[in-house]
C-alpha positions as a LaTeX table, in Angstrom:
\begin{tabular}{lrrr}
\hline
Residue & $x$ (\AA) & $y$ (\AA) & $z$ (\AA) \\
\hline
Met1 & 162.97 & 168.06 & 119.04 \\
Lys2 & 163.19 & 167.79 & 122.77 \\
Val3 & 160.02 & 168.45 & 124.75 \\
Arg4 & 160.35 & 169.80 & 128.27 \\
Thr5 & 158.21 & 168.48 & 131.12 \\
Arg6 & 156.55 & 170.72 & 133.70 \\
Thr7 & 154.33 & 170.03 & 136.68 \\
Leu8 & 150.73 & 171.16 & 136.82 \\
Val9 & 151.09 & 173.31 & 139.93 \\
Thr10 & 154.73 & 174.16 & 140.46 \\
Gly11 & 155.94 & 174.43 & 136.88 \\
Ala12 & 153.17 & 173.78 & 134.36 \\
Leu13 & 153.03 & 175.33 & 130.97 \\
Val14 & 149.41 & 176.05 & 130.81 \\
Leu15 & 147.03 & 178.99 & 130.70 \\
Gly16 & 147.25 & 182.74 & 130.32 \\
Ile17 & 145.71 & 186.10 & 131.22 \\
Ala18 & 144.30 & 189.09 & 129.24 \\
Ala19 & 141.50 & 191.66 & 129.21 \\
Gly20 & 137.72 & 191.54 & 129.06 \\
Pro21 & 135.04 & 190.06 & 131.28 \\
Ala22 & 134.90 & 186.34 & 131.88 \\
Val23 & 131.81 & 184.60 & 130.62 \\
Ala24 & 130.89 & 181.77 & 132.94 \\
His25 & 127.85 & 179.71 & 133.74 \\
Ala26 & 127.00 & 176.78 & 135.94 \\
Ala27 & 126.10 & 173.86 & 133.70 \\
Pro28 & 123.72 & 171.02 & 134.51 \\
Met29 & 125.21 & 167.72 & 135.57 \\
Ser30 & 125.97 & 165.48 & 132.63 \\
Ala31 & 124.74 & 161.91 & 132.45 \\
Ala32 & 126.12 & 159.77 & 135.25 \\
Val33 & 129.41 & 158.07 & 134.53 \\
Thr34 & 130.39 & 154.61 & 135.64 \\
Val35 & 133.19 & 154.97 & 138.16 \\
Pro36 & 135.64 & 152.05 & 138.38 \\
Ala37 & 135.05 & 150.00 & 141.51 \\
Pro38 & 137.87 & 150.32 & 144.06 \\
Thr39 & 139.79 & 147.23 & 145.02 \\
Gly40 & 139.21 & 147.59 & 148.76 \\
Ala41 & 136.48 & 149.09 & 150.90 \\
Met42 & 134.46 & 151.85 & 149.24 \\
Ala43 & 136.37 & 155.09 & 149.74 \\
Pro44 & 134.53 & 158.41 & 150.01 \\
Pro45 & 134.85 & 160.64 & 146.95 \\
Leu46 & 137.76 & 163.07 & 146.99 \\
Tyr47 & 135.43 & 165.95 & 146.09 \\
Thr48 & 131.92 & 166.34 & 147.44 \\
Ala49 & 131.30 & 170.10 & 147.27 \\
Ala50 & 130.40 & 171.79 & 144.00 \\
Pro51 & 133.19 & 173.66 & 142.15 \\
Asp52 & 133.88 & 177.15 & 143.49 \\
Ala53 & 132.25 & 179.20 & 140.74 \\
Ala54 & 133.42 & 182.53 & 142.11 \\
Ala55 & 137.06 & 181.41 & 142.33 \\
Leu56 & 136.94 & 179.94 & 138.83 \\
Ser57 & 135.43 & 183.13 & 137.42 \\
Arg58 & 138.17 & 185.17 & 139.06 \\
Ala59 & 140.84 & 182.86 & 137.66 \\
Ile60 & 139.93 & 183.67 & 134.06 \\
Ala61 & 138.77 & 187.25 & 134.52 \\
Gly62 & 140.81 & 189.72 & 132.49 \\
Val63 & 141.89 & 187.32 & 129.74 \\
Gly64 & 141.94 & 189.04 & 126.35 \\
Pro65 & 144.04 & 190.81 & 123.70 \\
Asp66 & 145.57 & 193.51 & 125.89 \\
Asp67 & 147.26 & 191.25 & 128.40 \\
Lys68 & 150.80 & 189.99 & 127.94 \\
Asp69 & 150.02 & 186.39 & 128.91 \\
Ala70 & 147.05 & 185.06 & 126.93 \\
Thr71 & 144.27 & 185.99 & 124.56 \\
Ala72 & 141.57 & 183.45 & 125.49 \\
Ala73 & 140.66 & 180.79 & 128.03 \\
Leu74 & 138.11 & 177.97 & 127.97 \\
Val75 & 137.49 & 175.98 & 131.17 \\
Arg76 & 135.30 & 172.98 & 132.01 \\
Val77 & 135.16 & 171.61 & 135.53 \\
Gly78 & 133.06 & 168.49 & 135.96 \\
Gly79 & 132.66 & 165.23 & 137.82 \\
Thr80 & 130.14 & 163.77 & 140.23 \\
Ser81 & 130.49 & 166.71 & 142.64 \\
Gly82 & 129.24 & 169.34 & 140.22 \\
Arg83 & 129.92 & 171.26 & 137.05 \\
Trp84 & 131.13 & 174.68 & 135.87 \\
Val85 & 131.90 & 176.01 & 132.40 \\
Gly86 & 133.51 & 179.36 & 131.62 \\
Ser87 & 135.21 & 181.28 & 128.84 \\
Ser88 & 137.03 & 184.57 & 128.52 \\
Gly89 & 138.95 & 186.62 & 125.98 \\
Val90 & 138.83 & 186.72 & 122.21 \\
Ala91 & 139.01 & 184.15 & 119.44 \\
Asp92 & 140.88 & 186.54 & 117.15 \\
Val93 & 142.73 & 189.70 & 118.26 \\
Arg94 & 142.36 & 191.21 & 114.79 \\
Thr95 & 138.55 & 191.09 & 114.70 \\
Gly96 & 137.91 & 191.11 & 118.44 \\
Arg97 & 135.52 & 188.19 & 118.13 \\
Lys98 & 134.73 & 186.79 & 121.58 \\
Ala99 & 136.00 & 183.43 & 122.71 \\
Phe100 & 133.42 & 180.68 & 122.33 \\
Asp101 & 132.97 & 177.42 & 124.24 \\
Asp102 & 133.10 & 175.03 & 121.27 \\
Ala103 & 136.22 & 176.49 & 119.62 \\
Arg104 & 138.79 & 174.06 & 118.29 \\
Phe105 & 142.45 & 174.31 & 119.26 \\
Arg106 & 145.73 & 172.42 & 119.08 \\
Ala107 & 145.88 & 170.10 & 122.10 \\
Gly108 & 149.60 & 169.30 & 121.97 \\
Ser109 & 150.81 & 166.42 & 124.12 \\
Val110 & 147.29 & 165.52 & 125.22 \\
Thr111 & 147.60 & 163.46 & 122.02 \\
Lys112 & 149.80 & 161.07 & 123.98 \\
Thr113 & 146.88 & 160.04 & 126.18 \\
Phe114 & 144.92 & 159.03 & 123.08 \\
Thr115 & 147.90 & 157.18 & 121.63 \\
Ala116 & 148.50 & 155.30 & 124.88 \\
Ala117 & 144.81 & 154.36 & 125.02 \\
Val118 & 144.98 & 152.77 & 121.56 \\
Val119 & 148.10 & 150.78 & 122.48 \\
Leu120 & 146.46 & 149.58 & 125.70 \\
Gln121 & 143.35 & 148.54 & 123.77 \\
Leu122 & 145.58 & 146.47 & 121.49 \\
Ala123 & 147.20 & 144.92 & 124.57 \\
Ala124 & 143.77 & 144.00 & 125.93 \\
Glu125 & 143.00 & 142.32 & 122.60 \\
Gly126 & 146.20 & 140.27 & 122.76 \\
Lys127 & 147.70 & 142.01 & 119.71 \\
Val128 & 150.68 & 143.32 & 121.64 \\
Asp129 & 152.42 & 142.25 & 124.85 \\
Leu130 & 153.56 & 145.24 & 126.90 \\
Asp131 & 156.47 & 143.25 & 128.31 \\
Lys132 & 157.85 & 142.22 & 124.93 \\
Pro133 & 160.46 & 144.32 & 123.13 \\
Val134 & 159.23 & 146.68 & 120.44 \\
Gln135 & 162.04 & 145.25 & 118.31 \\
Gln136 & 159.95 & 142.07 & 118.05 \\
Tyr137 & 157.08 & 144.01 & 116.44 \\
Leu138 & 159.19 & 146.50 & 114.46 \\
Pro139 & 162.34 & 144.61 & 113.41 \\
Gly140 & 165.29 & 146.80 & 112.54 \\
Leu141 & 163.86 & 149.94 & 114.13 \\
Leu142 & 166.29 & 149.98 & 117.06 \\
Pro143 & 169.66 & 148.55 & 115.96 \\
Ser144 & 171.52 & 146.38 & 118.46 \\
Gly145 & 175.26 & 145.97 & 118.86 \\
Pro146 & 177.97 & 147.36 & 121.17 \\
Lys147 & 176.57 & 150.92 & 120.96 \\
Gly148 & 173.05 & 149.93 & 120.01 \\
Phe149 & 169.86 & 149.24 & 121.91 \\
Glu150 & 169.03 & 146.54 & 124.38 \\
Pro151 & 165.46 & 145.22 & 124.19 \\
Val152 & 163.01 & 148.09 & 124.78 \\
Ser153 & 159.60 & 146.93 & 125.96 \\
Val154 & 156.37 & 148.48 & 124.74 \\
Arg155 & 155.62 & 149.45 & 128.34 \\
Gln156 & 158.92 & 151.37 & 128.52 \\
Leu157 & 157.85 & 153.39 & 125.49 \\
Leu158 & 154.51 & 154.12 & 127.13 \\
Asn159 & 156.05 & 155.37 & 130.41 \\
His160 & 159.08 & 157.13 & 128.89 \\
Thr161 & 161.74 & 154.79 & 130.27 \\
Ser162 & 162.98 & 153.56 & 126.87 \\
Gly163 & 166.27 & 155.47 & 126.82 \\
Ile164 & 165.76 & 156.57 & 123.20 \\
Arg165 & 167.23 & 160.02 & 122.61 \\
Pro166 & 165.18 & 162.84 & 121.05 \\
Ala167 & 165.40 & 163.87 & 117.43 \\
Asp168 & 166.92 & 167.32 & 116.98 \\
Gly169 & 164.41 & 169.20 & 114.83 \\
Pro170 & 165.09 & 172.71 & 113.48 \\
Gly171 & 166.09 & 174.14 & 116.89 \\
Asp172 & 164.67 & 175.06 & 120.27 \\
Ser173 & 163.99 & 178.77 & 119.82 \\
Phe174 & 160.65 & 180.08 & 118.60 \\
Glu175 & 162.32 & 181.87 & 115.70 \\
Glu176 & 163.99 & 178.68 & 114.48 \\
Gln177 & 160.81 & 176.67 & 114.72 \\
Tyr178 & 158.64 & 179.40 & 113.20 \\
Ala179 & 160.90 & 179.49 & 110.14 \\
His180 & 160.18 & 175.77 & 109.61 \\
Arg181 & 156.52 & 175.83 & 110.66 \\
Phe182 & 155.28 & 174.46 & 107.33 \\
Asp183 & 157.82 & 171.64 & 107.05 \\
Val184 & 156.28 & 168.19 & 106.55 \\
Val185 & 158.13 & 165.63 & 108.65 \\
Asp186 & 158.15 & 161.85 & 108.19 \\
Pro187 & 157.97 & 160.09 & 111.58 \\
His188 & 160.26 & 157.33 & 110.30 \\
Ala189 & 162.90 & 159.97 & 109.55 \\
Leu190 & 162.57 & 161.34 & 113.09 \\
Ile191 & 163.04 & 157.88 & 114.56 \\
Ala192 & 166.05 & 157.17 & 112.35 \\
Glu193 & 167.67 & 160.44 & 113.43 \\
Ala194 & 167.01 & 159.70 & 117.11 \\
Val195 & 168.23 & 156.10 & 117.17 \\
Ala196 & 171.38 & 156.99 & 115.21 \\
Lys197 & 172.60 & 158.72 & 118.38 \\
Gly198 & 172.47 & 155.52 & 120.38 \\
Pro199 & 170.71 & 155.07 & 123.73 \\
Glu200 & 170.66 & 157.75 & 126.40 \\
Phe201 & 170.45 & 155.19 & 129.22 \\
Arg202 & 169.60 & 151.53 & 129.65 \\
Pro203 & 165.89 & 150.74 & 129.14 \\
Gly204 & 163.91 & 150.94 & 132.37 \\
Glu205 & 166.72 & 152.65 & 134.26 \\
Lys206 & 165.35 & 156.23 & 134.28 \\
Gln207 & 162.45 & 158.27 & 132.96 \\
His208 & 162.84 & 160.97 & 130.32 \\
Tyr209 & 159.69 & 162.55 & 128.96 \\
Leu210 & 160.16 & 162.89 & 125.19 \\
Asn211 & 158.03 & 162.84 & 122.05 \\
Ile212 & 160.13 & 160.16 & 120.39 \\
Asp213 & 158.64 & 157.31 & 122.46 \\
Tyr214 & 155.18 & 158.14 & 121.16 \\
Thr215 & 156.39 & 158.58 & 117.60 \\
Val216 & 157.56 & 154.96 & 117.82 \\
Leu217 & 154.20 & 153.96 & 119.32 \\
Gly218 & 152.42 & 155.63 & 116.39 \\
Val219 & 154.42 & 153.46 & 113.99 \\
Leu220 & 153.65 & 150.42 & 116.16 \\
Ile221 & 149.92 & 151.17 & 116.01 \\
Glu222 & 150.08 & 151.29 & 112.24 \\
Lys223 & 151.92 & 147.96 & 112.10 \\
Leu224 & 149.52 & 146.21 & 114.48 \\
Thr225 & 146.30 & 147.57 & 112.99 \\
Gly226 & 147.28 & 147.50 & 109.31 \\
Thr227 & 145.94 & 151.02 & 108.87 \\
Thr228 & 147.09 & 154.60 & 109.47 \\
Tyr229 & 147.50 & 156.01 & 112.95 \\
Glu230 & 144.81 & 158.58 & 112.17 \\
Gln231 & 142.34 & 155.90 & 111.05 \\
Ala232 & 143.06 & 153.69 & 114.06 \\
Leu233 & 142.46 & 156.63 & 116.40 \\
Ser234 & 139.22 & 157.47 & 114.65 \\
Glu235 & 137.87 & 153.91 & 114.60 \\
Arg236 & 138.85 & 153.06 & 118.15 \\
Ile237 & 138.23 & 156.28 & 120.10 \\
Leu238 & 136.85 & 159.24 & 118.18 \\
Arg239 & 133.85 & 157.56 & 116.54 \\
Pro240 & 132.83 & 155.31 & 119.47 \\
Leu241 & 132.83 & 158.29 & 121.85 \\
Gly242 & 131.22 & 160.68 & 119.38 \\
Leu243 & 134.18 & 163.09 & 119.42 \\
Arg244 & 133.07 & 164.80 & 116.23 \\
His245 & 135.31 & 167.84 & 116.63 \\
Thr246 & 138.55 & 165.96 & 117.36 \\
Ser247 & 141.01 & 165.01 & 114.63 \\
Val248 & 144.63 & 164.54 & 113.64 \\
Pro249 & 145.43 & 166.72 & 110.60 \\
Ala250 & 146.57 & 165.20 & 107.35 \\
Arg251 & 150.36 & 165.12 & 107.09 \\
Gly252 & 150.57 & 168.18 & 104.81 \\
Glu253 & 147.77 & 170.19 & 106.46 \\
Asn254 & 148.74 & 173.53 & 108.02 \\
Arg255 & 145.32 & 174.94 & 108.92 \\
Met256 & 142.69 & 173.96 & 111.45 \\
Ala257 & 139.34 & 173.02 & 109.94 \\
Gly258 & 136.16 & 174.36 & 111.51 \\
Pro259 & 135.65 & 177.25 & 113.95 \\
His260 & 138.73 & 177.74 & 116.10 \\
His261 & 140.66 & 180.13 & 118.31 \\
His262 & 143.72 & 181.82 & 116.87 \\
Gly263 & 146.98 & 181.21 & 118.69 \\
Tyr264 & 149.67 & 183.85 & 119.24 \\
Gln265 & 153.27 & 183.99 & 120.39 \\
Ala266 & 154.63 & 187.18 & 121.97 \\
Val267 & 157.90 & 188.19 & 120.31 \\
Glu268 & 160.16 & 190.95 & 121.59 \\
Lys269 & 160.60 & 193.97 & 119.32 \\
Pro270 & 164.09 & 195.43 & 118.76 \\
Gly271 & 163.15 & 198.78 & 120.33 \\
Gly272 & 161.47 & 197.26 & 123.35 \\
Gly273 & 158.06 & 195.82 & 124.05 \\
Ser274 & 156.58 & 192.89 & 122.16 \\
Thr275 & 154.28 & 192.04 & 119.32 \\
Leu276 & 151.93 & 189.10 & 118.80 \\
Val277 & 152.75 & 186.71 & 115.96 \\
Asp278 & 149.81 & 184.62 & 114.73 \\
Val279 & 150.86 & 180.95 & 114.96 \\
Thr280 & 147.50 & 179.38 & 114.15 \\
Asp281 & 148.61 & 177.92 & 110.83 \\
Trp282 & 151.38 & 175.43 & 111.54 \\
Asn283 & 152.24 & 171.97 & 110.30 \\
Ser284 & 152.50 & 169.70 & 113.34 \\
Ser285 & 153.56 & 166.52 & 111.57 \\
Ser286 & 156.81 & 166.46 & 113.58 \\
Asn287 & 154.64 & 165.88 & 116.67 \\
Trp288 & 152.24 & 163.38 & 115.05 \\
Ala289 & 151.21 & 160.65 & 117.55 \\
Ala290 & 152.89 & 162.63 & 120.33 \\
Gly291 & 151.22 & 166.02 & 119.86 \\
Asp292 & 149.23 & 166.66 & 116.67 \\
Leu293 & 145.65 & 166.43 & 117.98 \\
Ile294 & 143.04 & 169.15 & 117.37 \\
Ser295 & 140.02 & 169.13 & 119.68 \\
Thr296 & 137.52 & 171.08 & 121.80 \\
Thr297 & 137.09 & 171.26 & 125.57 \\
Ala298 & 133.74 & 169.46 & 125.30 \\
Asp299 & 135.28 & 166.55 & 123.40 \\
Leu300 & 138.25 & 166.35 & 125.76 \\
Glu301 & 135.96 & 166.37 & 128.79 \\
Lys302 & 133.92 & 163.53 & 127.30 \\
Phe303 & 137.10 & 161.59 & 126.59 \\
Thr304 & 138.52 & 162.19 & 130.08 \\
Gln305 & 135.38 & 161.01 & 131.83 \\
Ala306 & 135.06 & 157.94 & 129.62 \\
Leu307 & 138.75 & 157.08 & 130.04 \\
Phe308 & 138.75 & 157.32 & 133.83 \\
Ala309 & 135.49 & 155.35 & 133.97 \\
Gly310 & 137.01 & 152.40 & 132.11 \\
Arg311 & 134.97 & 152.88 & 128.93 \\
Val312 & 137.95 & 153.48 & 126.62 \\
Val313 & 140.59 & 151.10 & 127.97 \\
Pro314 & 139.62 & 147.91 & 129.86 \\
Lys315 & 140.23 & 148.25 & 133.58 \\
Ala316 & 143.11 & 145.79 & 133.75 \\
Gln317 & 145.10 & 147.76 & 131.17 \\
Leu318 & 143.85 & 151.11 & 132.50 \\
Glu319 & 146.02 & 150.56 & 135.58 \\
Glu320 & 149.03 & 151.34 & 133.37 \\
Met321 & 147.76 & 154.90 & 133.05 \\
Phe322 & 147.73 & 155.36 & 136.83 \\
Thr323 & 151.04 & 153.61 & 137.52 \\
Val324 & 154.29 & 155.56 & 137.88 \\
Pro325 & 157.47 & 153.47 & 137.43 \\
Ala326 & 159.79 & 153.36 & 140.45 \\
Val327 & 162.68 & 155.22 & 138.80 \\
Lys328 & 164.17 & 158.71 & 138.86 \\
Asp329 & 163.64 & 161.44 & 136.31 \\
Phe330 & 166.59 & 161.72 & 133.93 \\
Glu331 & 166.82 & 165.52 & 134.10 \\
Ser332 & 165.80 & 166.43 & 137.66 \\
Gly333 & 166.90 & 163.31 & 139.55 \\
Glu334 & 163.58 & 163.39 & 141.41 \\
Asp335 & 161.05 & 160.56 & 141.52 \\
Ala336 & 159.36 & 159.86 & 138.20 \\
Val337 & 155.83 & 161.21 & 137.68 \\
Gln338 & 154.89 & 160.06 & 134.16 \\
Thr339 & 152.60 & 157.09 & 133.62 \\
Ala340 & 151.45 & 155.47 & 130.37 \\
Gly341 & 149.99 & 158.49 & 128.60 \\
Met342 & 149.36 & 160.59 & 131.70 \\
Lys343 & 151.09 & 162.04 & 134.74 \\
Arg344 & 150.53 & 162.02 & 138.49 \\
Phe345 & 150.22 & 165.48 & 140.06 \\
Val346 & 150.35 & 165.95 & 143.83 \\
Leu347 & 148.51 & 169.11 & 144.86 \\
Pro348 & 149.65 & 171.31 & 147.77 \\
Asp349 & 147.17 & 169.58 & 150.11 \\
Gly350 & 148.62 & 166.16 & 149.23 \\
Thr351 & 145.76 & 165.13 & 146.95 \\
Ala352 & 146.89 & 163.09 & 143.93 \\
Val353 & 145.21 & 163.75 & 140.61 \\
Tyr354 & 146.06 & 162.40 & 137.17 \\
Gly355 & 146.06 & 164.03 & 133.77 \\
Lys356 & 148.02 & 165.43 & 130.87 \\
Thr357 & 149.30 & 168.83 & 129.82 \\
Gly358 & 149.83 & 169.81 & 126.22 \\
Ser359 & 151.35 & 172.81 & 124.50 \\
Arg360 & 151.84 & 174.07 & 120.98 \\
Tyr361 & 152.85 & 177.63 & 120.23 \\
Gly362 & 149.74 & 179.69 & 120.95 \\
Tyr363 & 147.90 & 176.89 & 122.75 \\
Ser364 & 148.04 & 175.32 & 126.22 \\
Thr365 & 145.77 & 172.46 & 127.25 \\
Val366 & 145.09 & 170.30 & 130.30 \\
Ile367 & 142.89 & 167.26 & 130.87 \\
Gly368 & 142.62 & 165.28 & 134.09 \\
Gly369 & 141.08 & 164.94 & 137.50 \\
Ala370 & 140.53 & 162.75 & 140.51 \\
Arg371 & 140.64 & 159.07 & 139.70 \\
Asp372 & 137.21 & 158.55 & 141.27 \\
Leu373 & 135.75 & 161.13 & 138.84 \\
Ser374 & 134.48 & 163.33 & 141.64 \\
Arg375 & 136.30 & 166.24 & 139.96 \\
Thr376 & 137.64 & 166.68 & 136.43 \\
Leu377 & 139.29 & 169.64 & 134.72 \\
Val378 & 139.76 & 170.47 & 131.06 \\
Tyr379 & 140.99 & 173.78 & 129.76 \\
Ser380 & 142.43 & 175.42 & 126.71 \\
Val381 & 144.27 & 178.71 & 127.01 \\
Asn382 & 145.71 & 180.71 & 124.16 \\
Ser383 & 148.95 & 181.45 & 125.96 \\
Thr384 & 151.30 & 183.93 & 124.32 \\
Asp385 & 154.28 & 182.02 & 125.71 \\
Ala386 & 152.96 & 178.46 & 125.70 \\
Lys387 & 156.42 & 176.91 & 125.82 \\
Gly388 & 157.92 & 179.35 & 128.32 \\
Gln389 & 159.72 & 178.23 & 131.45 \\
Asp390 & 157.72 & 180.27 & 133.96 \\
Met391 & 154.47 & 179.20 & 135.56 \\
Asn392 & 151.46 & 180.98 & 134.11 \\
Lys393 & 149.52 & 182.85 & 136.78 \\
Val394 & 146.12 & 182.12 & 135.30 \\
Ala395 & 146.97 & 178.42 & 135.07 \\
Tyr396 & 147.79 & 178.33 & 138.74 \\
Gly397 & 144.56 & 180.13 & 139.57 \\
Ile398 & 142.43 & 177.74 & 137.54 \\
Val399 & 144.06 & 174.63 & 138.94 \\
Met400 & 143.78 & 175.83 & 142.52 \\
Ala401 & 140.17 & 176.95 & 142.05 \\
Ala402 & 139.22 & 173.66 & 140.38 \\
Phe403 & 140.91 & 171.31 & 142.86 \\
Thr404 & 140.54 & 173.10 & 146.19 \\
Arg405 & 138.45 & 170.96 & 148.55 \\
\hline
\end{tabular}
């Protein structure tokens, strides 16, 4: 299934709006993080003033069951310049239970950041060479020949310049995907379907953001570690960082374990108007190492701060996550923006921040911030059109409130 890319400010698929008062509070500063030392003279932090609490409260005010855009929002703004935590809306439209800060949710493509981190750890350990072709590690995966694949480096998988086409999946519409929501998908079958189409372009020539690259990386992780992707993720990231509420579901699991927010998709009714379809229970095995993660905003904030600080991936390999290849985007023709597991966002004032968006039906997520950790942002919004084309108004408000200097 093809996954569309959107920018954080001018085209993101992110948050949502609804009804009910926002619940927000200023939180105490967390323990100091170790910020990577710059290569040149010490630069001043990008953000020095505390987050604008009033603007952030306004951004999520009104989220709840009666709005057309979203049913809940959880926001954490952190970093060395200050901290703010807020929530709004309901966890379940049927019961009216209020949204709560430690709710679990489907984090979508934020999974890719975790997957990239594991691969880069393996590179730091000398278990994989980013410049070598993945065919060397997974023989037979990408057939060669007149219409086959040239060598595809591990780095090209990480930064979406591999040229591997997407697998088709059940279809692009919500109705088609909803009908197959409990299908259990083998990642090897997805890869076989994708590579049977032949390459989309020569490796390293363009950038096309697709799940398939990270499905291949999940298989690579299993080959290099001799264990499952889920176990490798747990042993290398989740346990060391104490991310107790983050997991990848078992292949046949449809439900989220533990306290969580329900997700909803707005579906048009034949006579006009729309109704909310509960999409909480869904088998995400087709997304696997590209988008199957379940987490909380607290866990994702902890991960983001540790990642940027160089405590997840060694600093030499961490540069891959802040490096955009000098190619054009396959679809737009504009300069590439994807890195290894993240994306560079340029805000209206010219400030560059890095992070990752993620969406599953009913759930929109963002992690990221300034590279110097002076400002970070994590949110989860139960968007009722999480995969829609249009920019969500609440998303824009949160981003602008969080990153305005």
